[in-house]
Amino acid sequence: MSLLFSKFKLGNLTLANRTVFAPSCTYKVKNNDGKPNEYHQTHYGARAIGSVGLIIVEATAVESRGRITNNDLGLYNDEQISAHQNITRLVKSLGSQIGVQLAHAGRKSECTDSEAVAPSTQAFSPNSKIPKKLSLDEILQIKQNFVSAAIRAKKAGYDLVEIHAAHGYLLNQFLSKKINDRDDEYGKDKTLLLKQIITEIKNAVDIEVGVRLSAYTWQDDDYSVNDIVTLSKELEKLGICYLHISSGGVYFQTNDAPTIAPLYQAKYAKAIKQAVNIPVIAVGLIKTAGESEALLLGDVCDLVAYSRAILANPNFVIQMMSELKEYDLIDNTFTRTYK
Ligand SMILES: Cc1cc2nc3c(=O)[nH]c(=O)nc-3n(C[C@H](O)[C@H](O)[C@H](O)COP(=O)(O)O)c2cc1C
């Protein structure tokens, strides 16, 4: 029996297997209203039929100016709750577990109907909006927005929220030594905002919390992987239930980016897994059951996430089961029982 297709306990969730659909924006919201629609229901429902263990719904903004584009999801008002409920009900009825990624785009927001905000006024790229530097009051409000979105997520039927602190979005901007040039408490401790958000969510609502981090910015003059190892240990103490380890997205110029090759981020997941006792998710060009199983057997990670492979093929996980001889594609049956 493979590790990949063994059940896994993640906080108080039991996953049917160790596969994760990584949060992946679909840009399919209509009318700039942040509400999931039939497209999202079908999209996530299809991945549940495809036997994904844990689906993490795409970046979902905690305030309207925190959307990456006008077509992104939100959980920033109560009217959005029932539309999310349509997804969670469907996905759970099909046997997958489901969480939602709570996000704020910060200086990477490309919305045409709102301003961009950030720890400083440094723009992401020559063509990006110059962000407004957040005041202390606005930072408090953003913290509250994360908490309110987590409460709405729970009402919508999600059992888990993933805090997006990766890929150069707002919380990652606060972690950055260069983008966060503030001289207040949020500049002195670059991890403070993320830690406060987690603590306040845990105090306010009974929901599992995971965190996604860019372990490396692909530039050597910002935080190091060791800094992220230290942060990971602190986040573990705050009671999060997993760390989802990615990299990059922080800077526009990616000349220093490593060659994007299969498993290119796995070494970061391994470094963090060695330092913490909570589950670690690896992601990044993992494209076969063999690679996934090797990562699990090698103690690189506890769960394996896929974005483009599952976007391209909702039955990608079933295809991997077949690769491991745990699914009979001809008879359309599992060769062993999944409960
Ligand atoms: C179309 C697309 C949308 C994405 N949207 C998100 C997102 O909403 N949140 C996030 O953290 N990462 C997002 N990502 C990054 C993926 O989750 C993943 O980390 C990355 O694609 C590497 O994994 P892969 O090689 O399996 O695709 C997105 C990637 C793609 C291709």
Short mmCIF file of C-alpha atoms and ligand atoms in Angstrom, two decimals:
data_model
loop_
_atom_site.label_atom_id
_atom_site.label_comp_id
_atom_site.label_asym_id
_atom_site.label_seq_id
_atom_site.Cartn_x
_atom_site.Cartn_y
_atom_site.Cartn_z
CA MET A 1 0.00 0.00 0.00
CA SER A 2 1.40 3.42 -0.91
CA LEU A 3 1.86 6.26 1.54
CA LEU A 4 0.34 8.62 -1.03
CA PHE A 5 -2.98 6.84 -0.91
CA SER A 6 -3.09 6.20 2.83
CA LYS A 7 -5.42 8.15 5.03
CA PHE A 8 -3.94 11.11 6.87
CA LYS A 9 -4.99 13.06 9.94
CA LEU A 10 -4.53 16.79 9.46
CA GLY A 11 -5.56 18.60 12.64
CA ASN A 12 -9.10 17.36 13.21
CA LEU A 13 -9.63 16.52 9.53
CA THR A 14 -9.22 13.01 8.17
CA LEU A 15 -8.04 13.01 4.57
CA ALA A 16 -8.75 10.01 2.34
CA ASN A 17 -5.23 10.31 0.95
CA ARG A 18 -2.23 12.63 1.00
CA THR A 19 -2.93 14.56 -2.18
CA VAL A 20 -3.73 18.28 -2.07
CA PHE A 21 -5.11 20.55 -4.77
CA ALA A 22 -2.93 23.63 -4.22
CA PRO A 23 -4.81 26.94 -4.18
CA SER A 24 -5.07 28.06 -7.79
CA CYS A 25 -6.86 31.22 -8.92
CA THR A 26 -9.44 30.65 -11.62
CA TYR A 27 -10.33 34.32 -12.22
CA LYS A 28 -13.95 33.36 -12.86
CA VAL A 29 -15.88 35.68 -10.54
CA LYS A 30 -18.48 37.75 -12.36
CA ASN A 31 -19.59 41.32 -11.61
CA ASN A 32 -16.60 42.05 -9.31
CA ASP A 33 -18.65 40.63 -6.43
CA GLY A 34 -16.16 38.10 -5.02
CA LYS A 35 -18.84 35.37 -5.07
CA PRO A 36 -18.21 31.83 -6.26
CA ASN A 37 -20.62 30.77 -9.01
CA GLU A 38 -21.50 27.65 -11.04
CA TYR A 39 -18.02 27.61 -12.55
CA HIS A 40 -16.37 27.29 -9.11
CA GLN A 41 -18.86 24.65 -7.97
CA THR A 42 -18.23 22.53 -11.04
CA HIS A 43 -14.47 23.12 -10.93
CA TYR A 44 -14.02 22.08 -7.30
CA GLY A 45 -16.68 19.37 -7.48
CA ALA A 46 -14.84 17.79 -10.41
CA ARG A 47 -11.60 17.69 -8.37
CA ALA A 48 -13.47 16.01 -5.51
CA ILE A 49 -14.80 13.37 -7.93
CA GLY A 50 -11.18 13.09 -8.99
CA SER A 51 -10.37 11.84 -5.45
CA VAL A 52 -8.21 14.75 -4.24
CA GLY A 53 -7.68 14.31 -0.48
CA LEU A 54 -7.68 18.02 0.41
CA ILE A 55 -8.89 20.82 -1.82
CA ILE A 56 -7.67 24.29 -0.89
CA VAL A 57 -9.86 26.83 -2.63
CA GLU A 58 -7.98 29.56 -4.47
CA ALA A 59 -6.79 32.86 -2.95
CA THR A 60 -9.90 34.43 -1.42
CA ALA A 61 -9.63 38.04 -0.42
CA VAL A 62 -10.30 39.30 3.09
CA GLU A 63 -11.17 42.76 1.78
CA SER A 64 -12.07 43.98 -1.69
CA ARG A 65 -8.78 45.82 -2.23
CA GLY A 66 -7.01 42.59 -1.26
CA ARG A 67 -8.15 40.82 -4.44
CA ILE A 68 -5.46 40.16 -7.00
CA THR A 69 -7.88 40.89 -9.85
CA ASN A 70 -11.53 41.94 -10.17
CA ASN A 71 -12.36 38.28 -10.85
CA ASP A 72 -11.09 36.82 -7.59
CA LEU A 73 -13.09 35.29 -4.78
CA GLY A 74 -13.79 37.02 -1.51
CA LEU A 75 -15.04 36.35 1.99
CA TYR A 76 -15.25 40.00 2.95
CA ASN A 77 -19.01 40.29 3.26
CA ASP A 78 -21.82 38.10 4.54
CA GLU A 79 -23.50 37.85 1.13
CA GLN A 80 -20.54 35.76 -0.07
CA ILE A 81 -21.07 33.05 2.57
CA SER A 82 -23.91 31.10 0.95
CA ALA A 83 -22.15 31.04 -2.43
CA HIS A 84 -19.13 29.41 -0.76
CA GLN A 85 -21.49 27.01 1.01
CA ASN A 86 -22.54 25.63 -2.37
CA ILE A 87 -18.93 24.55 -2.93
CA THR A 88 -18.24 23.10 0.51
CA ARG A 89 -21.48 21.09 0.57
CA LEU A 90 -20.81 19.62 -2.84
CA VAL A 91 -17.14 18.81 -2.25
CA LYS A 92 -17.75 17.20 1.14
CA SER A 93 -20.61 15.11 -0.26
CA LEU A 94 -18.12 13.75 -2.79
CA GLY A 95 -15.60 12.67 -0.14
CA SER A 96 -12.88 15.34 -0.22
CA GLN A 97 -11.95 17.69 2.58
CA ILE A 98 -11.96 21.37 1.79
CA GLY A 99 -10.26 24.51 3.06
CA VAL A 100 -9.97 28.02 1.68
CA GLN A 101 -6.91 30.20 1.25
CA LEU A 102 -7.41 33.61 2.89
CA ALA A 103 -5.38 36.23 1.10
CA HIS A 104 -4.59 39.88 0.69
CA ALA A 105 -2.77 40.91 -2.48
CA GLY A 106 -1.24 44.09 -1.02
CA ARG A 107 0.99 45.77 -3.60
CA LYS A 108 0.31 42.99 -6.13
CA SER A 109 -3.36 43.91 -6.49
CA GLU A 110 -4.26 44.60 -10.11
CA CYS A 111 -7.89 45.48 -9.36
CA THR A 112 -9.21 48.35 -11.40
CA ASP A 113 -11.79 49.33 -8.80
CA SER A 114 -9.59 49.69 -5.71
CA GLU A 115 -6.25 50.98 -4.47
CA ALA A 116 -3.21 48.85 -3.66
CA VAL A 117 -1.80 48.92 -0.13
CA ALA A 118 1.48 47.65 1.31
CA PRO A 119 3.90 47.99 4.22
CA SER A 120 5.73 50.65 2.19
CA THR A 121 5.22 52.68 -0.98
CA GLN A 122 7.50 50.44 -3.06
CA ALA A 123 5.68 49.22 -6.16
CA PHE A 124 5.92 45.58 -7.27
CA SER A 125 6.92 46.37 -10.86
CA PRO A 126 7.24 49.40 -13.15
CA ASN A 127 3.69 48.78 -14.33
CA SER A 128 2.14 48.13 -10.91
CA LYS A 129 0.20 50.66 -8.88
CA ILE A 130 2.23 52.61 -6.34
CA PRO A 131 0.80 51.24 -3.11
CA LYS A 132 -0.46 53.31 -0.24
CA LYS A 133 1.63 52.70 2.90
CA LEU A 134 -0.66 51.19 5.53
CA SER A 135 -1.15 53.17 8.75
CA LEU A 136 -1.20 51.38 12.10
CA ASP A 137 -5.00 51.73 12.22
CA GLU A 138 -5.29 50.16 8.79
CA ILE A 139 -3.06 47.27 9.85
CA LEU A 140 -5.40 46.65 12.80
CA GLN A 141 -8.32 46.69 10.37
CA ILE A 142 -6.62 44.17 8.07
CA LYS A 143 -6.01 41.87 11.04
CA GLN A 144 -9.70 42.12 11.86
CA ASN A 145 -10.55 41.44 8.21
CA PHE A 146 -8.60 38.15 8.33
CA VAL A 147 -10.45 37.17 11.51
CA SER A 148 -13.86 38.09 10.07
CA ALA A 149 -13.09 36.16 6.88
CA ALA A 150 -12.13 33.10 8.95
CA ILE A 151 -15.43 33.34 10.85
CA ARG A 152 -17.28 33.54 7.51
CA ALA A 153 -15.24 30.59 6.22
CA LYS A 154 -16.42 28.50 9.15
CA LYS A 155 -20.04 29.57 8.52
CA ALA A 156 -19.58 28.62 4.86
CA GLY A 157 -18.63 25.08 5.86
CA TYR A 158 -14.85 25.19 5.49
CA ASP A 159 -13.02 23.19 8.15
CA LEU A 160 -9.72 24.85 7.44
CA VAL A 161 -8.26 28.18 6.38
CA GLU A 162 -4.84 28.57 4.81
CA ILE A 163 -3.24 31.96 5.48
CA HIS A 164 -1.49 33.11 2.32
CA ALA A 165 1.90 34.47 3.41
CA ALA A 166 3.71 33.42 0.22
CA HIS A 167 4.35 34.61 -3.34
CA GLY A 168 4.88 38.25 -2.48
CA TYR A 169 1.33 39.02 -1.37
CA LEU A 170 0.62 41.34 1.57
CA LEU A 171 1.67 39.10 4.49
CA ASN A 172 4.78 38.06 2.56
CA GLN A 173 5.49 41.76 1.92
CA PHE A 174 5.50 42.25 5.70
CA LEU A 175 7.97 39.34 6.11
CA SER A 176 10.35 40.87 3.56
CA LYS A 177 13.42 42.68 4.90
CA LYS A 178 13.39 45.01 1.90
CA ILE A 179 9.72 45.69 1.13
CA ASN A 180 8.88 46.15 4.81
CA ASP A 181 11.01 49.18 5.64
CA ARG A 182 8.71 50.40 8.42
CA ASP A 183 10.15 51.68 11.67
CA ASP A 184 7.15 50.79 13.83
CA GLU A 185 6.55 47.47 15.65
CA TYR A 186 5.52 45.78 12.37
CA GLY A 187 8.85 46.75 10.82
CA LYS A 188 10.94 45.85 13.86
CA ASP A 189 9.38 42.36 13.97
CA LYS A 190 8.57 41.48 10.38
CA THR A 191 6.70 38.35 11.48
CA LEU A 192 4.43 40.16 13.95
CA LEU A 193 1.45 40.71 11.67
CA LEU A 194 1.31 37.08 10.53
CA LYS A 195 1.64 35.81 14.11
CA GLN A 196 -1.02 38.18 15.41
CA ILE A 197 -3.43 37.16 12.65
CA ILE A 198 -3.01 33.48 13.49
CA THR A 199 -3.42 34.09 17.22
CA GLU A 200 -6.51 36.20 16.72
CA ILE A 201 -8.13 33.70 14.35
CA LYS A 202 -7.43 30.87 16.79
CA ASN A 203 -9.00 32.93 19.61
CA ALA A 204 -12.06 33.88 17.59
CA VAL A 205 -13.14 30.76 15.73
CA ASP A 206 -12.87 26.99 15.96
CA ILE A 207 -11.27 26.26 12.61
CA GLU A 208 -8.00 24.60 11.58
CA VAL A 209 -5.35 27.04 10.38
CA GLY A 210 -2.53 26.30 7.95
CA VAL A 211 0.06 28.72 6.57
CA ARG A 212 1.64 29.01 3.12
CA LEU A 213 5.12 30.50 3.01
CA SER A 214 7.66 31.35 0.34
CA ALA A 215 10.70 29.80 2.00
CA TYR A 216 13.05 31.65 -0.32
CA THR A 217 12.51 34.90 -2.25
CA TRP A 218 14.93 33.85 -4.99
CA GLN A 219 17.09 36.81 -3.97
CA ASP A 220 19.88 36.43 -1.46
CA ASP A 221 19.55 39.89 0.07
CA ASP A 222 16.15 39.22 1.67
CA TYR A 223 15.19 36.72 4.38
CA SER A 224 16.87 33.33 4.30
CA VAL A 225 15.53 29.79 4.44
CA ASN A 226 16.92 29.69 8.00
CA ASP A 227 14.74 32.69 8.89
CA ILE A 228 11.74 30.75 7.61
CA VAL A 229 12.78 27.68 9.63
CA THR A 230 12.81 29.89 12.74
CA LEU A 231 9.43 31.39 11.83
CA SER A 232 7.99 27.92 11.19
CA LYS A 233 8.88 26.84 14.72
CA GLU A 234 7.14 29.92 16.12
CA LEU A 235 4.05 29.31 14.00
CA GLU A 236 3.95 25.71 15.19
CA LYS A 237 3.75 27.00 18.78
CA LEU A 238 0.73 29.11 17.82
CA GLY A 239 -1.21 25.94 17.01
CA ILE A 240 -1.30 25.90 13.23
CA CYS A 241 -1.94 22.48 11.72
CA TYR A 242 0.40 22.56 8.72
CA LEU A 243 2.97 24.52 6.75
CA HIS A 244 2.69 24.68 2.97
CA ILE A 245 6.12 25.40 1.56
CA SER A 246 6.52 27.27 -1.69
CA SER A 247 9.01 29.90 -2.90
CA GLY A 248 9.35 33.01 -5.04
CA GLY A 249 6.79 35.52 -6.29
CA VAL A 250 8.19 38.24 -4.07
CA TYR A 251 10.08 40.24 -6.67
CA PHE A 252 9.24 41.22 -10.20
CA GLN A 253 12.73 40.56 -11.51
CA THR A 254 13.35 36.87 -11.33
CA ASN A 255 16.77 36.72 -12.96
CA ASP A 256 18.08 35.02 -9.85
CA ALA A 257 15.33 32.41 -9.91
CA PRO A 258 16.53 28.84 -9.76
CA THR A 259 15.94 26.65 -12.76
CA ILE A 260 12.36 25.49 -12.53
CA ALA A 261 12.87 21.75 -12.61
CA PRO A 262 10.81 18.88 -11.20
CA LEU A 263 10.62 19.05 -7.39
CA TYR A 264 12.41 22.42 -7.41
CA GLN A 265 10.97 23.49 -4.06
CA ALA A 266 11.13 20.16 -2.24
CA LYS A 267 14.42 21.01 -0.54
CA TYR A 268 12.73 23.89 1.27
CA ALA A 269 9.93 21.62 2.50
CA LYS A 270 12.57 19.17 3.74
CA ALA A 271 14.46 21.86 5.66
CA ILE A 272 11.27 22.89 7.43
CA LYS A 273 10.04 19.36 8.02
CA GLN A 274 13.28 18.62 9.86
CA ALA A 275 12.60 21.53 12.22
CA VAL A 276 8.92 21.11 13.12
CA ASN A 277 6.53 18.42 14.30
CA ILE A 278 3.48 19.51 12.33
CA PRO A 279 2.68 18.28 8.81
CA VAL A 280 4.49 19.92 5.91
CA ILE A 281 3.08 20.15 2.38
CA ALA A 282 5.50 20.13 -0.56
CA VAL A 283 4.54 21.66 -3.90
CA GLY A 284 6.12 22.64 -7.21
CA LEU A 285 6.38 20.62 -10.39
CA ILE A 286 5.55 17.33 -8.75
CA LYS A 287 4.00 15.45 -11.60
CA THR A 288 3.97 11.71 -10.93
CA ALA A 289 2.90 9.26 -8.25
CA GLY A 290 6.48 7.98 -8.16
CA GLU A 291 7.88 11.42 -7.35
CA SER A 292 5.16 11.99 -4.74
CA GLU A 293 5.73 8.65 -3.04
CA ALA A 294 9.49 9.25 -3.00
CA LEU A 295 8.97 12.60 -1.24
CA LEU A 296 6.78 10.95 1.40
CA LEU A 297 9.09 7.96 1.89
CA GLY A 298 12.09 10.30 2.06
CA ASP A 299 10.49 12.32 4.89
CA VAL A 300 10.59 15.45 2.76
CA CYS A 301 6.92 16.17 3.50
CA ASP A 302 3.67 14.68 4.81
CA LEU A 303 1.33 15.79 2.03
CA VAL A 304 1.92 16.54 -1.64
CA ALA A 305 0.23 19.42 -3.47
CA TYR A 306 -0.30 19.94 -7.18
CA SER A 307 -1.65 22.93 -9.05
CA ARG A 308 -1.10 22.81 -12.81
CA ALA A 309 -1.41 19.02 -13.03
CA ILE A 310 -4.84 19.08 -11.37
CA LEU A 311 -5.91 22.21 -13.26
CA ALA A 312 -5.12 20.41 -16.50
CA ASN A 313 -6.71 17.13 -15.47
CA PRO A 314 -9.35 16.84 -12.73
CA ASN A 315 -8.65 13.10 -12.62
CA PHE A 316 -4.91 13.53 -12.16
CA VAL A 317 -5.07 11.89 -8.70
CA ILE A 318 -6.93 8.88 -10.10
CA GLN A 319 -4.29 8.67 -12.80
CA MET A 320 -1.63 8.55 -10.06
CA MET A 321 -3.61 5.81 -8.27
CA SER A 322 -3.54 3.86 -11.47
CA GLU A 323 0.21 4.45 -11.77
CA LEU A 324 0.60 2.86 -8.31
CA LYS A 325 -1.80 0.05 -9.29
CA GLU A 326 -4.35 1.25 -6.73
CA TYR A 327 -7.04 2.07 -9.26
CA ASP A 328 -8.25 0.02 -12.16
CA LEU A 329 -8.89 2.48 -14.97
CA ILE A 330 -10.50 -0.21 -17.13
CA ASP A 331 -13.07 -1.36 -14.58
CA ASN A 332 -13.29 2.15 -13.09
CA THR A 333 -12.88 0.77 -9.56
CA PHE A 334 -10.51 1.26 -6.69
CA THR A 335 -8.40 -1.85 -6.17
CA ARG A 336 -8.65 -1.28 -2.45
CA THR A 337 -11.21 0.40 -0.27
CA TYR A 338 -10.87 4.07 0.60
CA LYS A 339 -12.83 5.21 3.59
C1 LIG B 1 -3.21 29.37 -12.64
C2 LIG B 1 -2.53 29.36 -11.30
C3 LIG B 1 -3.14 30.01 -10.23
C4 LIG B 1 -2.52 30.02 -8.97
N1 LIG B 1 -3.16 30.60 -7.92
C5 LIG B 1 -2.62 30.52 -6.67
C6 LIG B 1 -3.34 30.96 -5.52
O1 LIG B 1 -4.51 31.37 -5.59
N2 LIG B 1 -2.72 30.89 -4.33
C7 LIG B 1 -1.45 30.38 -4.18
O2 LIG B 1 -0.93 30.34 -3.07
N3 LIG B 1 -0.78 29.91 -5.25
C8 LIG B 1 -1.33 29.94 -6.46
N4 LIG B 1 -0.67 29.38 -7.53
C9 LIG B 1 0.58 28.64 -7.30
C10 LIG B 1 0.29 27.15 -7.14
O3 LIG B 1 -0.51 26.90 -6.00
C11 LIG B 1 1.57 26.30 -7.05
O4 LIG B 1 2.27 26.65 -5.88
C12 LIG B 1 2.49 26.47 -8.24
O5 LIG B 1 1.77 26.47 -9.46
C13 LIG B 1 3.52 25.32 -8.30
O6 LIG B 1 2.87 24.06 -8.30
P1 LIG B 1 2.65 23.20 -9.65
O7 LIG B 1 4.00 23.01 -10.27
O8 LIG B 1 2.05 21.91 -9.17
O9 LIG B 1 1.74 23.97 -10.55
C14 LIG B 1 -1.27 29.38 -8.80
C15 LIG B 1 -0.67 28.74 -9.89
C16 LIG B 1 -1.29 28.72 -11.12
C17 LIG B 1 -0.61 27.97 -12.25
#
